[in-house]
Amino acid sequence: MEARRHWDDKVTEKAKKSVNQELLVYKPIKEVKLENFKNVWTLICTVSYNLLADTYVQTEFSQMVLYLYCAPYTLELNYCQKLIQKELTGYNADLVCLQEVDRNVFTDSLVQAFKAFGLEGVFQIKQHEGLATFYQKSKFNLLSQHDIAFHEALQSDPLHKELLEKLVLYPSAQKKVLQRSSVLQVSVLQSTKDSSKNICVANTHLYWQPKGGYIRLIQMAVALAHVRHVSCILYPGIPVIFCGDFNSTPLTEMYHFVINGNIPEDHEAWASNGEEEPSNMFLTHFFKMKSACSEPAYTNYVGGFHGYLDYIFIDLKALEVEQVIPLPSHEEITTHQALPSVSHPSDHTVLVCELKWKQPCV
């Protein structure tokens, strides 16, 4: 507690007043004028962001260990929400996919703040927090939602029968996979200007544990099979945008699986955590996807770790990247040692890009 008292002594009433004044004129980290690019209705400004749920921030471990370098007031919910709202509304986005969203933050803060900018949202609870997807009402109508919890879908949906049959051969791994509460949010949107243009927007936050690579692989296999069912069977031929915090760097098996379309039976991912993990599992998926924002050095920067964990994956058959908004510089990120900080309310950075259809969707 001494460290906390030390910070409290340093943050005087004068300093707090100064901070509040800065909030009134706060602008997005990268001042971006996207309005000039958005006159064409085929462009889709897309945002993905892990907000850092307040339910995690307020734990003793976060306060006393994980974010010890943060002044206490920068971790307060009201302070963070002001920064988040100003950051996200500044991009004039068409799609906003958020992870680690507290339920009260969605209902009491984001819904009202985004409504003023023409955005409407849907929410899916995970356990202590959830996922939120917002869309620009002037540009899209919400046709349907197809949200799932991975562990429930894997056990009950015939779509995943073959994968489950492989997994049951490894009881310890099966138990760990089914214990995870991760969810997938899938929304089908229709263009308000061209009813032939529908799009499938997926949003997720995969399991976080560093040695849980095989769990993330199975979760992603379930996710892509489900998304294929929505985008190929229920709505044949519609393109996919898949956003989220995948807790996987570009060097991991999860990223390899998404980009290359398969994971071989003998991949090291199946043996990276000892004998408990499954082996001899060949995974494949239907899509040809790429990371719209390429591969920056990191999207998560905390004391002791930094890595590229967040992605906006796009369907290469139907979508292409028009432009990517640069991430904050390393100097900006490390000005206050790491994230979160006085100017960055989350330990993740925001991904922003503009996408466009390659050709009309059927």
Short mmCIF file of C-alpha atoms in Angstrom, two decimals:
data_model
loop_
_atom_site.label_atom_id
_atom_site.label_comp_id
_atom_site.label_asym_id
_atom_site.label_seq_id
_atom_site.Cartn_x
_atom_site.Cartn_y
_atom_site.Cartn_z
CA MET A 1 0.00 0.00 0.00
CA GLU A 2 3.00 2.34 0.43
CA ALA A 3 3.34 2.72 -3.32
CA ARG A 4 -0.31 3.71 -3.61
CA ARG A 5 0.02 6.32 -0.84
CA HIS A 6 3.12 7.67 -2.54
CA TRP A 7 1.17 8.22 -5.74
CA ASP A 8 -1.72 9.83 -3.88
CA ASP A 9 0.67 12.31 -2.30
CA LYS A 10 2.16 13.17 -5.68
CA VAL A 11 -1.18 13.80 -7.35
CA THR A 12 -2.21 17.09 -5.80
CA GLU A 13 -5.53 18.83 -6.26
CA LYS A 14 -3.80 21.21 -8.66
CA ALA A 15 -2.55 18.29 -10.76
CA LYS A 16 -5.99 16.69 -10.82
CA LYS A 17 -7.50 19.98 -11.95
CA SER A 18 -4.93 20.17 -14.73
CA VAL A 19 -5.79 16.64 -15.82
CA ASN A 20 -9.50 17.46 -15.95
CA GLN A 21 -8.75 20.50 -18.10
CA GLU A 22 -6.75 18.31 -20.49
CA LEU A 23 -9.69 15.95 -20.81
CA LEU A 24 -11.89 18.76 -22.04
CA VAL A 25 -9.63 19.30 -25.04
CA TYR A 26 -8.50 15.71 -25.49
CA LYS A 27 -8.23 14.51 -29.06
CA PRO A 28 -7.55 11.04 -30.48
CA ILE A 29 -3.92 9.95 -30.11
CA LYS A 30 -3.55 10.25 -33.86
CA GLU A 31 -5.44 13.25 -35.22
CA VAL A 32 -7.11 11.73 -38.24
CA LYS A 33 -9.42 13.43 -40.67
CA LEU A 34 -11.34 10.56 -42.17
CA GLU A 35 -14.31 12.58 -43.35
CA ASN A 36 -12.69 13.28 -46.72
CA PHE A 37 -12.37 9.57 -47.40
CA LYS A 38 -15.86 8.55 -46.38
CA ASN A 39 -17.97 10.04 -49.15
CA VAL A 40 -17.80 6.76 -51.03
CA TRP A 41 -20.34 4.32 -49.61
CA THR A 42 -18.20 1.31 -50.40
CA LEU A 43 -15.65 2.30 -47.72
CA ILE A 44 -15.96 0.88 -44.21
CA CYS A 45 -14.01 2.57 -41.43
CA THR A 46 -13.38 -0.24 -38.94
CA VAL A 47 -12.12 -0.02 -35.35
CA SER A 48 -11.08 -2.76 -32.92
CA TYR A 49 -10.13 -2.05 -29.30
CA ASN A 50 -9.70 -3.92 -26.02
CA LEU A 51 -10.93 -1.40 -23.44
CA LEU A 52 -9.35 -3.08 -20.37
CA ALA A 53 -12.37 -3.96 -18.24
CA ASP A 54 -12.76 -2.10 -14.98
CA THR A 55 -13.60 -5.39 -13.26
CA TYR A 56 -9.98 -6.44 -13.85
CA VAL A 57 -8.39 -3.05 -13.18
CA GLN A 58 -9.85 -2.84 -9.67
CA THR A 59 -8.35 -6.11 -8.44
CA GLU A 60 -5.60 -5.95 -5.84
CA PHE A 61 -3.20 -7.68 -8.24
CA SER A 62 -3.75 -5.01 -10.91
CA GLN A 63 -3.49 -2.13 -8.47
CA MET A 64 -0.48 -3.38 -6.54
CA VAL A 65 1.46 -5.41 -9.09
CA LEU A 66 0.41 -5.30 -12.74
CA TYR A 67 -0.20 -1.55 -13.06
CA LEU A 68 1.87 -0.27 -10.18
CA TYR A 69 3.47 2.29 -12.49
CA CYS A 70 0.07 3.98 -13.03
CA ALA A 71 -1.14 6.93 -10.98
CA PRO A 72 -4.33 5.73 -9.24
CA TYR A 73 -6.58 8.36 -10.83
CA THR A 74 -5.67 7.10 -14.32
CA LEU A 75 -7.25 3.74 -13.44
CA GLU A 76 -10.52 5.23 -12.24
CA LEU A 77 -13.50 4.28 -14.37
CA ASN A 78 -14.80 7.82 -14.90
CA TYR A 79 -11.40 9.06 -16.03
CA CYS A 80 -10.89 6.15 -18.44
CA GLN A 81 -14.37 6.46 -19.93
CA LYS A 82 -13.81 10.09 -20.86
CA LEU A 83 -10.64 9.18 -22.73
CA ILE A 84 -12.24 6.16 -24.41
CA GLN A 85 -15.25 8.10 -25.64
CA LYS A 86 -13.17 10.92 -27.06
CA GLU A 87 -10.75 8.49 -28.67
CA LEU A 88 -13.32 6.30 -30.36
CA THR A 89 -15.78 8.96 -31.48
CA GLY A 90 -12.90 10.87 -33.03
CA TYR A 91 -12.48 8.25 -35.76
CA ASN A 92 -15.98 8.70 -37.22
CA ALA A 93 -16.12 4.93 -37.62
CA ASP A 94 -18.67 2.73 -39.39
CA LEU A 95 -17.86 -0.39 -37.33
CA VAL A 96 -16.48 -0.50 -33.80
CA CYS A 97 -15.65 -3.87 -32.22
CA LEU A 98 -14.77 -3.75 -28.53
CA GLN A 99 -13.48 -6.33 -26.08
CA GLU A 100 -13.40 -6.35 -22.26
CA VAL A 101 -16.50 -4.19 -22.00
CA ASP A 102 -18.10 -4.00 -18.56
CA ARG A 103 -21.88 -4.36 -18.81
CA ASN A 104 -22.49 -1.06 -17.01
CA VAL A 105 -19.97 0.67 -19.24
CA PHE A 106 -21.90 -0.51 -22.31
CA THR A 107 -25.35 0.45 -21.01
CA ASP A 108 -24.54 3.59 -19.01
CA SER A 109 -21.70 5.09 -21.02
CA LEU A 110 -20.99 3.82 -24.52
CA VAL A 111 -24.55 3.45 -25.81
CA GLN A 112 -25.42 7.06 -25.06
CA ALA A 113 -22.07 8.51 -26.11
CA PHE A 114 -22.03 6.64 -29.44
CA LYS A 115 -25.71 7.36 -30.15
CA ALA A 116 -24.81 11.03 -30.57
CA PHE A 117 -22.51 9.97 -33.42
CA GLY A 118 -25.08 7.76 -35.13
CA LEU A 119 -23.75 4.46 -33.78
CA GLU A 120 -25.93 1.68 -32.41
CA GLY A 121 -24.54 -1.31 -30.57
CA VAL A 122 -25.11 -4.87 -29.43
CA PHE A 123 -23.56 -6.56 -26.41
CA GLN A 124 -22.68 -10.12 -25.44
CA ILE A 125 -21.70 -10.95 -21.89
CA LYS A 126 -18.88 -13.40 -21.23
CA GLN A 127 -18.53 -13.73 -17.49
CA HIS A 128 -17.40 -10.57 -15.76
CA GLU A 129 -17.34 -8.51 -18.95
CA GLY A 130 -18.13 -8.96 -22.62
CA LEU A 131 -18.01 -7.91 -26.26
CA ALA A 132 -19.68 -4.97 -27.98
CA THR A 133 -20.15 -4.24 -31.67
CA PHE A 134 -21.34 -0.82 -32.82
CA TYR A 135 -22.37 0.08 -36.37
CA GLN A 136 -23.20 3.33 -38.12
CA LYS A 137 -27.00 3.41 -38.49
CA SER A 138 -26.91 5.68 -41.52
CA LYS A 139 -24.78 3.09 -43.30
CA PHE A 140 -25.97 -0.29 -41.98
CA ASN A 141 -29.04 -2.11 -40.75
CA LEU A 142 -28.67 -5.03 -38.34
CA LEU A 143 -30.15 -8.10 -40.04
CA SER A 144 -29.36 -10.77 -37.44
CA GLN A 145 -27.09 -11.87 -34.59
CA HIS A 146 -25.44 -15.27 -34.22
CA ASP A 147 -23.51 -15.12 -30.94
CA ILE A 148 -22.10 -18.24 -29.28
CA ALA A 149 -20.07 -19.35 -26.28
CA PHE A 150 -17.28 -21.58 -27.56
CA HIS A 151 -17.65 -24.29 -24.91
CA GLU A 152 -21.42 -24.54 -25.44
CA ALA A 153 -21.24 -24.58 -29.23
CA LEU A 154 -18.51 -27.21 -29.23
CA GLN A 155 -20.65 -29.56 -27.14
CA SER A 156 -24.09 -28.96 -28.66
CA ASP A 157 -23.79 -27.73 -32.25
CA PRO A 158 -23.54 -30.53 -34.87
CA LEU A 159 -21.37 -28.16 -36.86
CA HIS A 160 -18.47 -28.98 -34.50
CA LYS A 161 -19.12 -32.71 -34.11
CA GLU A 162 -15.94 -33.79 -35.91
CA LEU A 163 -13.77 -31.44 -33.87
CA LEU A 164 -15.34 -32.62 -30.62
CA GLU A 165 -14.74 -36.25 -31.58
CA LYS A 166 -11.05 -35.47 -31.99
CA LEU A 167 -10.91 -33.58 -28.72
CA VAL A 168 -12.57 -36.25 -26.56
CA LEU A 169 -9.56 -38.48 -27.21
CA TYR A 170 -7.62 -36.16 -24.91
CA PRO A 171 -9.76 -35.79 -21.74
CA SER A 172 -7.45 -33.39 -19.90
CA ALA A 173 -7.30 -31.02 -22.84
CA GLN A 174 -11.03 -31.34 -23.43
CA LYS A 175 -11.72 -30.38 -19.83
CA LYS A 176 -9.55 -27.27 -20.08
CA VAL A 177 -11.13 -26.18 -23.36
CA LEU A 178 -14.66 -26.60 -22.01
CA GLN A 179 -13.84 -24.68 -18.83
CA ARG A 180 -13.08 -21.51 -20.74
CA SER A 181 -15.82 -18.85 -20.90
CA SER A 182 -14.70 -17.13 -24.13
CA VAL A 183 -17.45 -16.05 -26.52
CA LEU A 184 -17.93 -15.03 -30.14
CA GLN A 185 -20.14 -12.19 -31.32
CA VAL A 186 -21.37 -12.37 -34.92
CA SER A 187 -23.54 -9.69 -36.51
CA VAL A 188 -24.87 -9.59 -40.07
CA LEU A 189 -25.26 -6.07 -41.41
CA GLN A 190 -26.88 -4.77 -44.59
CA SER A 191 -25.95 -1.59 -46.40
CA THR A 192 -28.67 1.05 -46.23
CA LYS A 193 -27.72 2.28 -49.71
CA ASP A 194 -27.32 -1.06 -51.48
CA SER A 195 -29.31 -4.02 -50.16
CA SER A 196 -27.06 -6.41 -52.11
CA LYS A 197 -24.15 -5.49 -49.82
CA ASN A 198 -24.32 -7.52 -46.63
CA ILE A 199 -21.39 -8.13 -44.34
CA CYS A 200 -20.61 -10.54 -41.50
CA VAL A 201 -18.85 -8.85 -38.57
CA ALA A 202 -17.25 -11.17 -36.00
CA ASN A 203 -15.77 -10.06 -32.69
CA THR A 204 -14.01 -12.14 -30.03
CA HIS A 205 -11.52 -12.25 -27.18
CA LEU A 206 -9.66 -15.56 -27.03
CA TYR A 207 -8.25 -17.27 -23.95
CA TRP A 208 -5.33 -15.34 -22.49
CA GLN A 209 -3.00 -17.83 -20.75
CA PRO A 210 0.42 -17.85 -22.50
CA LYS A 211 0.64 -21.67 -22.48
CA GLY A 212 -2.91 -22.05 -23.76
CA GLY A 213 -2.04 -21.97 -27.45
CA TYR A 214 -3.89 -25.19 -28.18
CA ILE A 215 -7.01 -23.79 -26.47
CA ARG A 216 -6.92 -20.70 -28.68
CA LEU A 217 -6.49 -22.93 -31.73
CA ILE A 218 -9.61 -24.91 -30.90
CA GLN A 219 -11.55 -21.76 -30.05
CA MET A 220 -10.54 -20.27 -33.41
CA ALA A 221 -11.50 -23.44 -35.26
CA VAL A 222 -14.96 -23.24 -33.68
CA ALA A 223 -15.17 -19.53 -34.48
CA LEU A 224 -14.26 -19.88 -38.16
CA ALA A 225 -16.59 -22.84 -38.67
CA HIS A 226 -19.43 -20.84 -37.13
CA VAL A 227 -18.62 -17.76 -39.18
CA ARG A 228 -18.51 -19.86 -42.33
CA HIS A 229 -21.97 -21.24 -41.55
CA VAL A 230 -23.31 -17.70 -41.20
CA SER A 231 -21.52 -16.20 -44.20
CA CYS A 232 -21.83 -19.14 -46.61
CA ILE A 233 -24.99 -21.02 -45.63
CA LEU A 234 -27.31 -18.53 -43.95
CA TYR A 235 -26.17 -15.57 -46.06
CA PRO A 236 -24.33 -17.07 -49.05
CA GLY A 237 -21.38 -15.11 -50.34
CA ILE A 238 -21.15 -12.25 -47.85
CA PRO A 239 -17.67 -11.01 -46.85
CA VAL A 240 -16.27 -11.29 -43.34
CA ILE A 241 -14.54 -8.84 -41.04
CA PHE A 242 -13.17 -10.57 -37.93
CA CYS A 243 -11.96 -8.28 -35.13
CA GLY A 244 -10.71 -8.96 -31.65
CA ASP A 245 -8.05 -9.56 -29.08
CA PHE A 246 -6.74 -12.99 -30.10
CA ASN A 247 -3.98 -13.10 -27.46
CA SER A 248 -1.62 -14.39 -30.15
CA THR A 249 1.39 -12.81 -31.80
CA PRO A 250 2.16 -13.30 -35.52
CA LEU A 251 4.63 -16.05 -34.55
CA THR A 252 1.98 -18.22 -32.91
CA GLU A 253 0.00 -21.19 -34.15
CA MET A 254 -3.28 -19.27 -34.01
CA TYR A 255 -2.04 -16.64 -36.44
CA HIS A 256 -0.56 -19.36 -38.69
CA PHE A 257 -3.92 -21.13 -38.70
CA VAL A 258 -5.87 -18.02 -39.69
CA ILE A 259 -3.50 -16.86 -42.41
CA ASN A 260 -2.51 -20.23 -43.91
CA GLY A 261 -5.82 -22.01 -43.50
CA ASN A 262 -4.57 -25.06 -41.63
CA ILE A 263 -2.54 -26.51 -38.78
CA PRO A 264 -0.84 -29.89 -39.38
CA GLU A 265 -1.15 -32.85 -37.02
CA ASP A 266 2.47 -32.64 -35.94
CA HIS A 267 2.55 -28.90 -35.26
CA GLU A 268 4.49 -28.03 -32.10
CA ALA A 269 1.41 -26.25 -30.74
CA TRP A 270 -0.07 -29.61 -29.77
CA ALA A 271 2.92 -30.47 -27.56
CA SER A 272 3.99 -27.10 -26.18
CA ASN A 273 2.55 -27.69 -22.71
CA GLY A 274 3.39 -31.31 -21.98
CA GLU A 275 1.43 -34.52 -22.29
CA GLU A 276 -1.91 -32.96 -21.32
CA GLU A 277 -2.40 -31.35 -24.71
CA PRO A 278 -4.02 -33.06 -27.71
CA SER A 279 -1.94 -34.34 -30.59
CA ASN A 280 -2.50 -35.54 -34.13
CA MET A 281 -5.22 -32.98 -34.82
CA PHE A 282 -5.36 -31.54 -38.30
CA LEU A 283 -7.33 -28.28 -38.41
CA THR A 284 -8.41 -26.44 -41.52
CA HIS A 285 -10.75 -23.62 -42.46
CA PHE A 286 -12.43 -22.25 -45.54
CA PHE A 287 -11.37 -18.59 -45.60
CA LYS A 288 -8.51 -16.71 -47.21
CA MET A 289 -7.75 -14.00 -44.68
CA LYS A 290 -5.16 -11.34 -43.92
CA SER A 291 -4.44 -8.90 -41.14
CA ALA A 292 -5.73 -5.56 -42.40
CA CYS A 293 -3.31 -3.60 -40.21
CA SER A 294 -0.31 -5.76 -41.18
CA GLU A 295 2.00 -6.70 -38.29
CA PRO A 296 3.01 -3.75 -36.08
CA ALA A 297 5.49 -4.27 -33.26
CA TYR A 298 2.77 -4.41 -30.61
CA THR A 299 -0.81 -3.57 -29.70
CA ASN A 300 -0.39 -4.46 -26.02
CA TYR A 301 2.32 -2.78 -23.92
CA VAL A 302 2.57 -3.35 -20.18
CA GLY A 303 5.42 -3.61 -17.73
CA GLY A 304 7.32 -6.77 -18.64
CA PHE A 305 5.53 -7.56 -21.91
CA HIS A 306 4.68 -6.10 -25.26
CA GLY A 307 3.30 -7.87 -28.30
CA TYR A 308 0.92 -7.75 -31.25
CA LEU A 309 -2.22 -9.46 -29.97
CA ASP A 310 -5.10 -7.64 -31.66
CA TYR A 311 -6.20 -7.97 -35.28
CA ILE A 312 -8.73 -6.95 -37.87
CA PHE A 313 -8.80 -9.99 -40.16
CA ILE A 314 -10.52 -9.54 -43.51
CA ASP A 315 -11.88 -11.84 -46.18
CA LEU A 316 -9.50 -11.47 -49.12
CA LYS A 317 -12.05 -12.76 -51.62
CA ALA A 318 -14.27 -9.74 -51.16
CA LEU A 319 -12.46 -7.03 -49.19
CA GLU A 320 -9.28 -4.97 -49.46
CA VAL A 321 -7.56 -2.33 -47.37
CA GLU A 322 -7.92 1.28 -48.44
CA GLN A 323 -5.82 2.78 -45.64
CA VAL A 324 -4.52 2.02 -42.15
CA ILE A 325 -4.34 4.67 -39.45
CA PRO A 326 -0.86 4.60 -37.86
CA LEU A 327 -0.56 3.40 -34.28
CA PRO A 328 0.91 5.73 -31.63
CA SER A 329 4.69 5.99 -31.78
CA HIS A 330 6.89 4.12 -29.35
CA GLU A 331 7.76 7.45 -27.76
CA GLU A 332 4.09 8.19 -27.14
CA ILE A 333 3.44 4.75 -25.69
CA THR A 334 6.44 4.86 -23.32
CA THR A 335 6.17 8.49 -22.21
CA HIS A 336 4.60 7.26 -18.97
CA GLN A 337 6.54 3.97 -18.95
CA ALA A 338 3.81 1.66 -20.27
CA LEU A 339 0.05 1.26 -20.75
CA PRO A 340 -2.38 2.26 -19.37
CA SER A 341 -1.31 5.82 -18.63
CA VAL A 342 -2.54 9.36 -18.23
CA SER A 343 -3.24 9.56 -21.97
CA HIS A 344 -4.02 5.91 -22.78
CA PRO A 345 -6.94 4.37 -20.84
CA SER A 346 -6.21 0.76 -21.84
CA ASP A 347 -3.17 -1.49 -21.95
CA HIS A 348 -4.00 -2.05 -25.64
CA THR A 349 -3.86 0.36 -28.56
CA VAL A 350 -6.67 1.04 -31.01
CA LEU A 351 -6.65 -0.53 -34.48
CA VAL A 352 -8.25 1.59 -37.20
CA CYS A 353 -8.45 0.95 -40.93
CA GLU A 354 -10.64 1.66 -43.92
CA LEU A 355 -11.85 -1.28 -45.96
CA LYS A 356 -13.72 -1.56 -49.22
CA TRP A 357 -15.53 -4.19 -51.23
CA LYS A 358 -13.58 -5.59 -54.15
CA GLN A 359 -16.75 -6.39 -56.02
CA PRO A 360 -20.51 -6.45 -55.42
CA CYS A 361 -21.65 -9.17 -53.01
CA VAL A 362 -24.27 -11.63 -54.11
#
